[in-house]
PDB file of C-alpha atoms in Angstrom:
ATOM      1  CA  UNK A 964     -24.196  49.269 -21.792  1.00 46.00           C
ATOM      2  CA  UNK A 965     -27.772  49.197 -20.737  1.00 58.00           C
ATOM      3  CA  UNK A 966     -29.245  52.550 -19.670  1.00 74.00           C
ATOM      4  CA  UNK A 967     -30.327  51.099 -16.773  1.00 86.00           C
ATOM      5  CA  UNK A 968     -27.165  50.225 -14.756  1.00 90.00           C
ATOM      6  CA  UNK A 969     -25.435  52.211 -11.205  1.00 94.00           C
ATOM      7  CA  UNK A 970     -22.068  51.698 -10.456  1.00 95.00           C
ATOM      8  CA  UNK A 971     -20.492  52.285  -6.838  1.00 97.00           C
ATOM      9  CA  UNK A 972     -16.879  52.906  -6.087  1.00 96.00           C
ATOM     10  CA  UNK A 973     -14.730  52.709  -2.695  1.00 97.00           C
ATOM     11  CA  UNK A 974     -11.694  52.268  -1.912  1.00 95.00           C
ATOM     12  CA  UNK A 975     -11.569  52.713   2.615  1.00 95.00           C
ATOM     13  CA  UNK A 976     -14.754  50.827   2.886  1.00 96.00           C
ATOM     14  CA  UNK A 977     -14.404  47.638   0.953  1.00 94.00           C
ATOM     15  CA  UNK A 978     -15.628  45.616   3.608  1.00 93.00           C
ATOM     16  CA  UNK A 979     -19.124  47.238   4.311  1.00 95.00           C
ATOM     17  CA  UNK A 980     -19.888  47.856   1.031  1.00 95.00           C
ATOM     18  CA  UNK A 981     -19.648  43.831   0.157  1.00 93.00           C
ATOM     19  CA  UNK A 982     -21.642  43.156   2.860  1.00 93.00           C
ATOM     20  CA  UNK A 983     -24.569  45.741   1.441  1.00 94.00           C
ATOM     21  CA  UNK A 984     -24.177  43.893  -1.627  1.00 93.00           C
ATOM     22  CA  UNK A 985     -24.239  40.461  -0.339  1.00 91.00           C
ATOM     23  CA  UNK A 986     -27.151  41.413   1.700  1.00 92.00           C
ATOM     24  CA  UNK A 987     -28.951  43.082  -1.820  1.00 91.00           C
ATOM     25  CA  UNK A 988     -28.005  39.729  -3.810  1.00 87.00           C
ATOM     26  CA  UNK A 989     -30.404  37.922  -1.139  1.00 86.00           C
ATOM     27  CA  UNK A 990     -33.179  39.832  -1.218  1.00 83.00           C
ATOM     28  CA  UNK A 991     -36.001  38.055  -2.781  1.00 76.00           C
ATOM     29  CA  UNK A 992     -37.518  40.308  -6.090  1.00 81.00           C
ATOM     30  CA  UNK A 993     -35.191  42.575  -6.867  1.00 87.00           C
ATOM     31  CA  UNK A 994     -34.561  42.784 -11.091  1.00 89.00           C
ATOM     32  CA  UNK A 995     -31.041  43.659 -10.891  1.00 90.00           C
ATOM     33  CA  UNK A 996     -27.872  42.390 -12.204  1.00 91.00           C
ATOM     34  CA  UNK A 997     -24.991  42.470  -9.518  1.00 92.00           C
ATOM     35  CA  UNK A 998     -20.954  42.395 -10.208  1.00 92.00           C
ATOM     36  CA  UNK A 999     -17.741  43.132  -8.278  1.00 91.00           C
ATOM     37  CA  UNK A1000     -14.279  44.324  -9.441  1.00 89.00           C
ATOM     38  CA  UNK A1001     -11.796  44.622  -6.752  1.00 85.00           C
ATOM     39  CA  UNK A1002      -8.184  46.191  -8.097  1.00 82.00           C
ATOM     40  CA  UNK A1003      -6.073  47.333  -4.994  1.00 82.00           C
ATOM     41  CA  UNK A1004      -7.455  50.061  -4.086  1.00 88.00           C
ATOM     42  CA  UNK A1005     -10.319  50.602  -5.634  1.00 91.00           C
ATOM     43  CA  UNK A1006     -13.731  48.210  -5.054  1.00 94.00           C
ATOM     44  CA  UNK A1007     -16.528  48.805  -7.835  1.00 95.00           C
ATOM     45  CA  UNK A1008     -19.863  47.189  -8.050  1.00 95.00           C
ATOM     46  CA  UNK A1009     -22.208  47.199 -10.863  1.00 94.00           C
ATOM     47  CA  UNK A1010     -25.745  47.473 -10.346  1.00 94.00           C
ATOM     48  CA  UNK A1011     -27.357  46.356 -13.565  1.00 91.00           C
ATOM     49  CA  UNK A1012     -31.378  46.386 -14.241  1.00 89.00           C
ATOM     50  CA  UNK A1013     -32.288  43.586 -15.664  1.00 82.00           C
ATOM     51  CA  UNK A1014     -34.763  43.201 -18.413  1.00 80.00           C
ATOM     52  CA  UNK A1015     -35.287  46.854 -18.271  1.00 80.00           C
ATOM     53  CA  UNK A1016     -35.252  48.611 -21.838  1.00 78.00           C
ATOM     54  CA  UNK A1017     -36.818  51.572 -23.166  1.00 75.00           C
ATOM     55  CA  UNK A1018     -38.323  54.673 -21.682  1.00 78.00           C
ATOM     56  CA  UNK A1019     -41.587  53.633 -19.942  1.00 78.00           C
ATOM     57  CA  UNK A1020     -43.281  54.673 -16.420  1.00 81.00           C
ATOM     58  CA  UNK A1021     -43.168  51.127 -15.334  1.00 82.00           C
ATOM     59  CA  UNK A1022     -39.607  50.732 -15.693  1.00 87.00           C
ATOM     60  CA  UNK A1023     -38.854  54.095 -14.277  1.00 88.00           C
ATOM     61  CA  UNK A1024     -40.954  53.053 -11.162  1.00 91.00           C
ATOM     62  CA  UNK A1025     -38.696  49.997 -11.054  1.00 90.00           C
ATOM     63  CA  UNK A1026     -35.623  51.938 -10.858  1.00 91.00           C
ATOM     64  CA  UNK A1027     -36.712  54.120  -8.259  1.00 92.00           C
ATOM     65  CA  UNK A1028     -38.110  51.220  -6.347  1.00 91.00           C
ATOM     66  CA  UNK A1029     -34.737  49.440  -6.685  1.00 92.00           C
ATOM     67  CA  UNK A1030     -32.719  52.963  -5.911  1.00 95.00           C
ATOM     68  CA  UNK A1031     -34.947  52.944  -2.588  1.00 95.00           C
ATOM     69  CA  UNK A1032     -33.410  49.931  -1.580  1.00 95.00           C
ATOM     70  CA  UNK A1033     -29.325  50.336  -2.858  1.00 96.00           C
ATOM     71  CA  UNK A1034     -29.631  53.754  -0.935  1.00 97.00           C
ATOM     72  CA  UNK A1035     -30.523  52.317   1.672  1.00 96.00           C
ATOM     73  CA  UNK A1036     -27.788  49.896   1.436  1.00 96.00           C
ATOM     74  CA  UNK A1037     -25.140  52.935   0.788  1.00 97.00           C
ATOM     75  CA  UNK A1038     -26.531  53.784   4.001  1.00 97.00           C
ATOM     76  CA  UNK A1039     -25.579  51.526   5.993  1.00 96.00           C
ATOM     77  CA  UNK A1040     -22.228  51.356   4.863  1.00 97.00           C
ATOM     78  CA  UNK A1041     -21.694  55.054   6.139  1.00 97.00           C
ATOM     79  CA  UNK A1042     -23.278  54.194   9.426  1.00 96.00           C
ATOM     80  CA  UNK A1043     -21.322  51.134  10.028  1.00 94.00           C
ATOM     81  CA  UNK A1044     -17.712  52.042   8.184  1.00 94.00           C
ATOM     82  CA  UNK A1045     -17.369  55.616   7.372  1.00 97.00           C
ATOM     83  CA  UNK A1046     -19.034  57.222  10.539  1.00 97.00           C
ATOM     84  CA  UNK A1047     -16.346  56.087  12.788  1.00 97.00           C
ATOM     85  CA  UNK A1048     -13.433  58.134  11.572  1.00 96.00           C
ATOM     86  CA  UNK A1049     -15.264  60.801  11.133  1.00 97.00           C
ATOM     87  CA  UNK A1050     -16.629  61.094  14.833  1.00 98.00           C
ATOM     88  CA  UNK A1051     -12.925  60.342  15.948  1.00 98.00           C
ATOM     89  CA  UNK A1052     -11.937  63.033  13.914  1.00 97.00           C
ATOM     90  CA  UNK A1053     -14.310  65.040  15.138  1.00 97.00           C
ATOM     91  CA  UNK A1054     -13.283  64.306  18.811  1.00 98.00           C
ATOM     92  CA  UNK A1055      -9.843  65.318  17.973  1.00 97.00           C
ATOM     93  CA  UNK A1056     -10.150  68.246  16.224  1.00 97.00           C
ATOM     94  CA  UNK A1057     -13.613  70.024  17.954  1.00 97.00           C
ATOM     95  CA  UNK A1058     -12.951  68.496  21.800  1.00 97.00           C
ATOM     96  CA  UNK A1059      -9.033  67.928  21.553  1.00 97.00           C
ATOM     97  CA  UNK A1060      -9.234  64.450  22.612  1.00 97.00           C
ATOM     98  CA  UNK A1061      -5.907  62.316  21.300  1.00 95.00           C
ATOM     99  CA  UNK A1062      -4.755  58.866  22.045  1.00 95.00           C
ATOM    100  CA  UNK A1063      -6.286  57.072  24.806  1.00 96.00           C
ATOM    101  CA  UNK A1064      -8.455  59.636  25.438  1.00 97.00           C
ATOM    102  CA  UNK A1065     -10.322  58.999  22.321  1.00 97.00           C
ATOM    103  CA  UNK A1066     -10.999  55.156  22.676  1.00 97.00           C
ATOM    104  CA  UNK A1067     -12.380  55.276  25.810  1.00 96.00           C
ATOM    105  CA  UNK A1068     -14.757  58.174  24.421  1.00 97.00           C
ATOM    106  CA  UNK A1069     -15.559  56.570  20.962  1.00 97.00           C
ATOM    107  CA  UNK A1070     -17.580  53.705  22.063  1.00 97.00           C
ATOM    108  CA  UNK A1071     -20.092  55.991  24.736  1.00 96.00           C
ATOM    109  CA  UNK A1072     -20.089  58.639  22.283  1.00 97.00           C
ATOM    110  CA  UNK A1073     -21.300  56.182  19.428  1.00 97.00           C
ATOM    111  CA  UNK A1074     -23.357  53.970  21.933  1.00 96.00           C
ATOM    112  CA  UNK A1075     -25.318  57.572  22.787  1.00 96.00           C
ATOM    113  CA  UNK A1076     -25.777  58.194  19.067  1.00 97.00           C
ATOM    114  CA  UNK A1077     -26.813  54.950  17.781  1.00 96.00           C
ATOM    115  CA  UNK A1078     -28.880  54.075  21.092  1.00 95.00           C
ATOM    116  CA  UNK A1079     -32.062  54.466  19.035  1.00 89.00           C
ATOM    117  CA  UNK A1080     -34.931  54.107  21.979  1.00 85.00           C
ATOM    118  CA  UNK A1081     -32.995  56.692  23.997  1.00 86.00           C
ATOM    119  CA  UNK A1082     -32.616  59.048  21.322  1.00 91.00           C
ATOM    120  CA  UNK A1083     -33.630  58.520  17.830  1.00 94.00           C
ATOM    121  CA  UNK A1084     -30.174  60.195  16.499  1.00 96.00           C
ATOM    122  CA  UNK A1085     -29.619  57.109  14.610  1.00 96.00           C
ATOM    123  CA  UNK A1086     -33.076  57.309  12.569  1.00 96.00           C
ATOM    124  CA  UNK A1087     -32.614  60.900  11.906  1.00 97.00           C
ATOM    125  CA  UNK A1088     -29.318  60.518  10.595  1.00 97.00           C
ATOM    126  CA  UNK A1089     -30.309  57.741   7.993  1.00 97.00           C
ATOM    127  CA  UNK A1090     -33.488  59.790   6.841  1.00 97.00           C
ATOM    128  CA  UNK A1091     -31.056  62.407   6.081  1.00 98.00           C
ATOM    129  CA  UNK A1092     -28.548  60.236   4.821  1.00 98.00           C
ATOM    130  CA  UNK A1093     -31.186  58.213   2.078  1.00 98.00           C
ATOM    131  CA  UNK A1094     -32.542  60.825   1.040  1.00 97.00           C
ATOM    132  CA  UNK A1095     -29.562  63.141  -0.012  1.00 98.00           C
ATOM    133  CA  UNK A1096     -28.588  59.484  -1.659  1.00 98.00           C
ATOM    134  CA  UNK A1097     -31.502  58.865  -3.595  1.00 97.00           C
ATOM    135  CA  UNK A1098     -31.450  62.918  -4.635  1.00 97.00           C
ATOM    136  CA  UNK A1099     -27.590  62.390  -6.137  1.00 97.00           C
ATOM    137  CA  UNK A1100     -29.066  58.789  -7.482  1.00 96.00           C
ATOM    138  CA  UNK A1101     -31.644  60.493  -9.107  1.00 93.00           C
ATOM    139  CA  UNK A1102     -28.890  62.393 -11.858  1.00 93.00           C
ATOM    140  CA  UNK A1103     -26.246  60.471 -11.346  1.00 95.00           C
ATOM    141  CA  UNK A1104     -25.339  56.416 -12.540  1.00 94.00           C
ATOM    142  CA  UNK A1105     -21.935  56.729 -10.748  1.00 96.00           C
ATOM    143  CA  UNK A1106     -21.099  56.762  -7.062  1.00 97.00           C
ATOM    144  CA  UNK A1107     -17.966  57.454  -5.560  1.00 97.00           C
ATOM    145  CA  UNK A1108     -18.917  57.011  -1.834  1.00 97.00           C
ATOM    146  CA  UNK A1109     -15.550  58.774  -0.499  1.00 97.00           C
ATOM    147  CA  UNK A1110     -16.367  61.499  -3.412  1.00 96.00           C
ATOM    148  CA  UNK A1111     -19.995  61.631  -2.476  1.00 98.00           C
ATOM    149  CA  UNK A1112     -19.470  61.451   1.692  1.00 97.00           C
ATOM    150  CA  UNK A1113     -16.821  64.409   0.934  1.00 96.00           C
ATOM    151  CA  UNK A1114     -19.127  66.622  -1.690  1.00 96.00           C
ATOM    152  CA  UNK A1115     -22.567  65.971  -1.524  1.00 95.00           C
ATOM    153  CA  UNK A1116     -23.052  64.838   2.147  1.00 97.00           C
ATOM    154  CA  UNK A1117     -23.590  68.417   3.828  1.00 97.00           C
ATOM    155  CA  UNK A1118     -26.874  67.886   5.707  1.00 97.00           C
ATOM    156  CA  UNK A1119     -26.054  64.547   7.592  1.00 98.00           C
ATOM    157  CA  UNK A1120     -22.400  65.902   8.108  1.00 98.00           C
ATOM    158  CA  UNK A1121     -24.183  69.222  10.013  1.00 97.00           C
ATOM    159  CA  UNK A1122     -26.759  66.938  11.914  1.00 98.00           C
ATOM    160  CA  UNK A1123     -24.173  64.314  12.875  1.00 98.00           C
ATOM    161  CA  UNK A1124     -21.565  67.090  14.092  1.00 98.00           C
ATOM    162  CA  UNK A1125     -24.533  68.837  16.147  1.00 97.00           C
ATOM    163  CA  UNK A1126     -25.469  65.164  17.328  1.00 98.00           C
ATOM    164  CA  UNK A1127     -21.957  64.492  18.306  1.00 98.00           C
ATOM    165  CA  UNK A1128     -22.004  67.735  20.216  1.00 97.00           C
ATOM    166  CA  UNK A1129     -24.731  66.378  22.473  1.00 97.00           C
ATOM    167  CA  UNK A1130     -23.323  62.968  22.972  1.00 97.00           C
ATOM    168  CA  UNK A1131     -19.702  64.151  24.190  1.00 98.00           C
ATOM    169  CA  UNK A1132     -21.706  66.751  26.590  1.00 97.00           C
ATOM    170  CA  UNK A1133     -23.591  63.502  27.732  1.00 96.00           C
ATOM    171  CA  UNK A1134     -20.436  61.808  27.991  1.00 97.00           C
ATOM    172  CA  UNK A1135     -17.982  64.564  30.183  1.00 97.00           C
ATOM    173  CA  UNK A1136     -21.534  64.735  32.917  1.00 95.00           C
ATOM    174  CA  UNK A1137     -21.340  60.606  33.344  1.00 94.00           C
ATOM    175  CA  UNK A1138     -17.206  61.103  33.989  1.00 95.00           C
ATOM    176  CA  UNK A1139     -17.867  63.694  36.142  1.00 94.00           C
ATOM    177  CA  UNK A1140     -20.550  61.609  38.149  1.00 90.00           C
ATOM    178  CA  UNK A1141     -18.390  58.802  37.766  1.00 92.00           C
ATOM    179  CA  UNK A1142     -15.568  60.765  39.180  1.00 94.00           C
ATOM    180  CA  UNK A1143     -17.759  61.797  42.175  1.00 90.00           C
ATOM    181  CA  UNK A1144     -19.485  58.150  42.856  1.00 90.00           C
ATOM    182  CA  UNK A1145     -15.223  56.890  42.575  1.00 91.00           C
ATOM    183  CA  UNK A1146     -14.808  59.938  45.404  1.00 90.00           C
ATOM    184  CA  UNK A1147     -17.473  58.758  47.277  1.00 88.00           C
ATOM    185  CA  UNK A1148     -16.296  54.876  47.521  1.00 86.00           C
ATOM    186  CA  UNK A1149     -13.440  55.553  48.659  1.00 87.00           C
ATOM    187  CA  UNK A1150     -14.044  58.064  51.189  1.00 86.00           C
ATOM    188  CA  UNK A1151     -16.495  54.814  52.447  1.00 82.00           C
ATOM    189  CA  UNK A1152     -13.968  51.847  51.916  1.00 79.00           C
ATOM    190  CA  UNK A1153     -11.829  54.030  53.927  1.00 81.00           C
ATOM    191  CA  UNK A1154     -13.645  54.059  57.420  1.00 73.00           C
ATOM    192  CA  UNK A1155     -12.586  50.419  58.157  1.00 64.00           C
ATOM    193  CA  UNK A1156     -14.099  51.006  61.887  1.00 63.00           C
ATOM    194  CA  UNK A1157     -17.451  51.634  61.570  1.00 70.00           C
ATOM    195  CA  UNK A1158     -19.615  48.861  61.630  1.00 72.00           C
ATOM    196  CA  UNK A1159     -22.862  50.551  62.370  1.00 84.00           C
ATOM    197  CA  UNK A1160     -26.270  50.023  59.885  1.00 88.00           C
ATOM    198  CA  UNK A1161     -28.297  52.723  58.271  1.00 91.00           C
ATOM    199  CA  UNK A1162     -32.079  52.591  56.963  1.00 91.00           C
ATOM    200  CA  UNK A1163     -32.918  55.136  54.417  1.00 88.00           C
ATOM    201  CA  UNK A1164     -36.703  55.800  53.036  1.00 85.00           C
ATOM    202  CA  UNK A1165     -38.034  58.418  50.817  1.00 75.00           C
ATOM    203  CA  UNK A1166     -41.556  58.759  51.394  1.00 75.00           C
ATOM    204  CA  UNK A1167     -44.243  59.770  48.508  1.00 72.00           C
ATOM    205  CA  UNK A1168     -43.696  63.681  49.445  1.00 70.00           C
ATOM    206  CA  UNK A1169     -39.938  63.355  48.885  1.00 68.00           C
ATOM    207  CA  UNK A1170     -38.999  63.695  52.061  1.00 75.00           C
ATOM    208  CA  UNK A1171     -35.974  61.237  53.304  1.00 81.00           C
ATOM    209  CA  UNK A1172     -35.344  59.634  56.585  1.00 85.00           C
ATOM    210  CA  UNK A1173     -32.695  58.371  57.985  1.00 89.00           C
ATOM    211  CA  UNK A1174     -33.244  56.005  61.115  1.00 89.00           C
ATOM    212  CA  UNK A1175     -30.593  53.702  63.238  1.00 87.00           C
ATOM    213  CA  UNK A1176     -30.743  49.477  63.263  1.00 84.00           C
ATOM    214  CA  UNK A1177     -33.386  50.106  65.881  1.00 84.00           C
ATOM    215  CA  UNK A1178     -35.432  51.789  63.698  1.00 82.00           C
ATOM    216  CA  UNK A1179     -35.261  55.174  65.641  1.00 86.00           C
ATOM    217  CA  UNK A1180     -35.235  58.538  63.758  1.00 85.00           C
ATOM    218  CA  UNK A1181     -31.544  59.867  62.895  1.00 84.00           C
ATOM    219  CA  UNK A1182     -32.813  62.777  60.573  1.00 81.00           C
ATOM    220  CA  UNK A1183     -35.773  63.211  58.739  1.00 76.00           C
ATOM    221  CA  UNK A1184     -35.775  66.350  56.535  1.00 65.00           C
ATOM    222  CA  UNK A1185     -36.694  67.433  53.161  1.00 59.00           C
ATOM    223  CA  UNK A1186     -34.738  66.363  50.238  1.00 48.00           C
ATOM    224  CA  UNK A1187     -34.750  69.195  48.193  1.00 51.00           C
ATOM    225  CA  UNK A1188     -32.087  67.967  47.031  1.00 51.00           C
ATOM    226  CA  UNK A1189     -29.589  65.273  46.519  1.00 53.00           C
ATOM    227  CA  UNK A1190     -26.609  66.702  48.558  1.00 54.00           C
ATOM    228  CA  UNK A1191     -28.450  66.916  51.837  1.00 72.00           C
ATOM    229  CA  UNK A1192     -28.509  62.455  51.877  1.00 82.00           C
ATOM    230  CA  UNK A1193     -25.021  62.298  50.868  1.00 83.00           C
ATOM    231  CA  UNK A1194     -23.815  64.454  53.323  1.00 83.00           C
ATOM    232  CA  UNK A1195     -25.511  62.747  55.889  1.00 85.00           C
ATOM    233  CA  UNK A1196     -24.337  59.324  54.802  1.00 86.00           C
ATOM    234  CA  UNK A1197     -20.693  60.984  54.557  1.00 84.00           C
ATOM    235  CA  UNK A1198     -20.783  61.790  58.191  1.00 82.00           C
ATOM    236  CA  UNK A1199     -22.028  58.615  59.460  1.00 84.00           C
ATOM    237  CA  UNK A1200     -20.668  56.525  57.028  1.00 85.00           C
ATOM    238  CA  UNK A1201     -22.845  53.262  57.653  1.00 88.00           C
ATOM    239  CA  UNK A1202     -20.747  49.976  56.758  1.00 85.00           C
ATOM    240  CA  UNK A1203     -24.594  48.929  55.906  1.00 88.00           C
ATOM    241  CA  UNK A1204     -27.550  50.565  53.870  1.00 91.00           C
ATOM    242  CA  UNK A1205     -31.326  49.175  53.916  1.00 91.00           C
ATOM    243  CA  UNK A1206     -32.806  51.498  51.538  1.00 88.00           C
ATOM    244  CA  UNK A1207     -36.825  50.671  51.661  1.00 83.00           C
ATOM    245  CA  UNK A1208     -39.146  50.600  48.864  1.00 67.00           C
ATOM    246  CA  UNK A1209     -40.044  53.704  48.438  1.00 59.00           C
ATOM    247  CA  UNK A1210     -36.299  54.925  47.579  1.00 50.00           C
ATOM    248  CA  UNK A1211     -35.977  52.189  45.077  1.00 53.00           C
ATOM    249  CA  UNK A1212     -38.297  54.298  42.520  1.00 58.00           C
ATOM    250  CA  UNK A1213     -36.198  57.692  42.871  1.00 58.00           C
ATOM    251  CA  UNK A1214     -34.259  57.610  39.995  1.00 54.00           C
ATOM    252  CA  UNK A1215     -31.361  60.182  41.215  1.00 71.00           C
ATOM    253  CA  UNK A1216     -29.836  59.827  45.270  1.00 74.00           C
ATOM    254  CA  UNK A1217     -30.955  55.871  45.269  1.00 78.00           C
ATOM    255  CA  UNK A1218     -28.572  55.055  42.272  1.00 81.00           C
ATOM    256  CA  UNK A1219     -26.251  56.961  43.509  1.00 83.00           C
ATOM    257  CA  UNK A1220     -26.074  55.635  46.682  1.00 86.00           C
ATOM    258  CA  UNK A1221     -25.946  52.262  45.615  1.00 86.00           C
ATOM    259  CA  UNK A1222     -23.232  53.379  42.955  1.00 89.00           C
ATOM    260  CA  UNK A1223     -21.010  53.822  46.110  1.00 88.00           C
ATOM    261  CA  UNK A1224     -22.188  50.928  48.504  1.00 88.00           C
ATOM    262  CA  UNK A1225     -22.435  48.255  45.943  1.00 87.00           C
ATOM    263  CA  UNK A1226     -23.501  45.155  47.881  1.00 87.00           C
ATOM    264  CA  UNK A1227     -23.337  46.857  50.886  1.00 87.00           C
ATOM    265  CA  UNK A1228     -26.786  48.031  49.896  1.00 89.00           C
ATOM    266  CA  UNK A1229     -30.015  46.059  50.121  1.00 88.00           C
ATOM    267  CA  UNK A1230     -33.660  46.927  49.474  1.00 85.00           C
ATOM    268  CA  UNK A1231     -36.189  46.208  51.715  1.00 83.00           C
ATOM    269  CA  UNK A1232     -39.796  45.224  50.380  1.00 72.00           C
ATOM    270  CA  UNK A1233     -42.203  45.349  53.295  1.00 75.00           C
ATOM    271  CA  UNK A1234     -41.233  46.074  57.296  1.00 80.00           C
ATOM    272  CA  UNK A1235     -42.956  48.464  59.168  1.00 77.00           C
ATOM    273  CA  UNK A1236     -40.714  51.151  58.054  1.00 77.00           C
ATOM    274  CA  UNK A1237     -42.120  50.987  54.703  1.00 73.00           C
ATOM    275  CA  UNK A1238     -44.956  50.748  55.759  1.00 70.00           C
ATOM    276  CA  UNK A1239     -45.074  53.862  58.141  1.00 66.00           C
ATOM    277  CA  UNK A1240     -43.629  55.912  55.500  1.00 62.00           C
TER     278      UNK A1240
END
């Protein structure tokens, strides 16, 4: 066989790995050779380098030109097939999650990891990933990707179980605001008799106001924090909220509060209330 060849084994991620390969067979320029041997269980590809012979710098640049790119596909295969079990494994066995409680986790969990503007996780995680590829590429012409993911995988496996870490912390604050914002709702749905109307601003010092349908001052205090406006809406439980400009850009009790009311919420954009304040 030519010197110049890689071959690539799986046998749980069949699926991915084609699609690499389908996606390496149409990339325009690339000098190699591609074929595929499925036998239940195993899939094997061949990566040969064609019209390479002999020792030479230019064909060894070639190769690890062309190693840049199957890497990268190997990549992708662990991100899109192999990462899954492992984070549900992971959720099992470090947060003793099981059943039910694990798909509604998974998809958050994996949305906060792969959500690459919000964290970069995702980017990290391949950089690690390649490279330790390309490293094993450089010695080795055979792959086994369970072999490799199992063996040879120890710095993504310690950055993606510190990642995951994160992510489910992430995940148990949103159920516990969710469980709080579900409190609030229905503490609100629940006072069927009130059919009074609210106005809530937040001026540029952070102070918030509350004032009646008249526009006269309820309370106007400090918010130091945001319990103080959620206890005042709990005891006067408007069946209406106008929350004025100004709220609209806090980014913590006017989400909230509009988490609860829903439509029973509208932002005003200019009365004299916004303007005043």
């Amino acid at each position: 066989m030519n010197d110049y060849y890689l071959e690539v084994g799986t046998s749980d991620y069949k699926e991915e790995l084609s699609q690499a390969v389908y996606d390496l067979y149409h990339k325009d320029g690339l000098p190699i050779e591609i074929s595929e041997v499925c036998h239940e269980p195993n899939y094997l590809v061949s990566f040969i380098y064609a019209n390479l012979k002999g020792k030479n710098v230019r064909n060894e640049l070639t190769v690890k030109i062309v190693q840049y790119y199957i890497a990268h596909a190997l990549g992708s295969v662990v991100l899109q097939g192999w990462e899954e079990r492992y984070i549900r494994k992971k959720l099992k066995d470090d947060f003793s999650m099981f059943g039910s409680e694990i798909d509604e986790a998974y998809p958050k969990v994996a949305g906060y990891l792969n959500d690459q503007a919000e964290t970069g996780f995702l980017r990290l995680r391949n950089r690690i990933l390649v490279k330790s590829i390309l490293e094993f590429l450089n010695d080795h012409q055979k792959i086994d990707l369970e072999g490799f993911m199992n063996f040879r995988s120890g710095q993504y496996k310690r950055e993606l179980k510190k990642q995951i870490a994160r992510a489910v912390n992430v995940y148990a604050l949103q159920q516990e605001h969710e469980s709080f914002v579900r409190l609030l709702k229905r503490f609100f749905e629940s006072q069927r008799d009130n059919k009074n109307t609210m106005h809530m601003v937040i001026n540029h010092k952070d102070e918030v106001a509350f004032y009646d349908d008249n526009h006269s001052v309820l309370i106007n205090s400090s918010a130091e924090s945001e319990d103080h406006p959620i206890s005042v809406l709990l005891k006067r439980s408007p069946n209406r909220l106008i929350v004025h400009v100004a709220a609209e850009k806090q980014s913590g009790i006017a989400r909230i509060v509009q988490e609860v009311f829903g439509d029973k919420m509208t932002y005003c954009r200019g009365c004299s209330l916004c303007k005043d304040n």
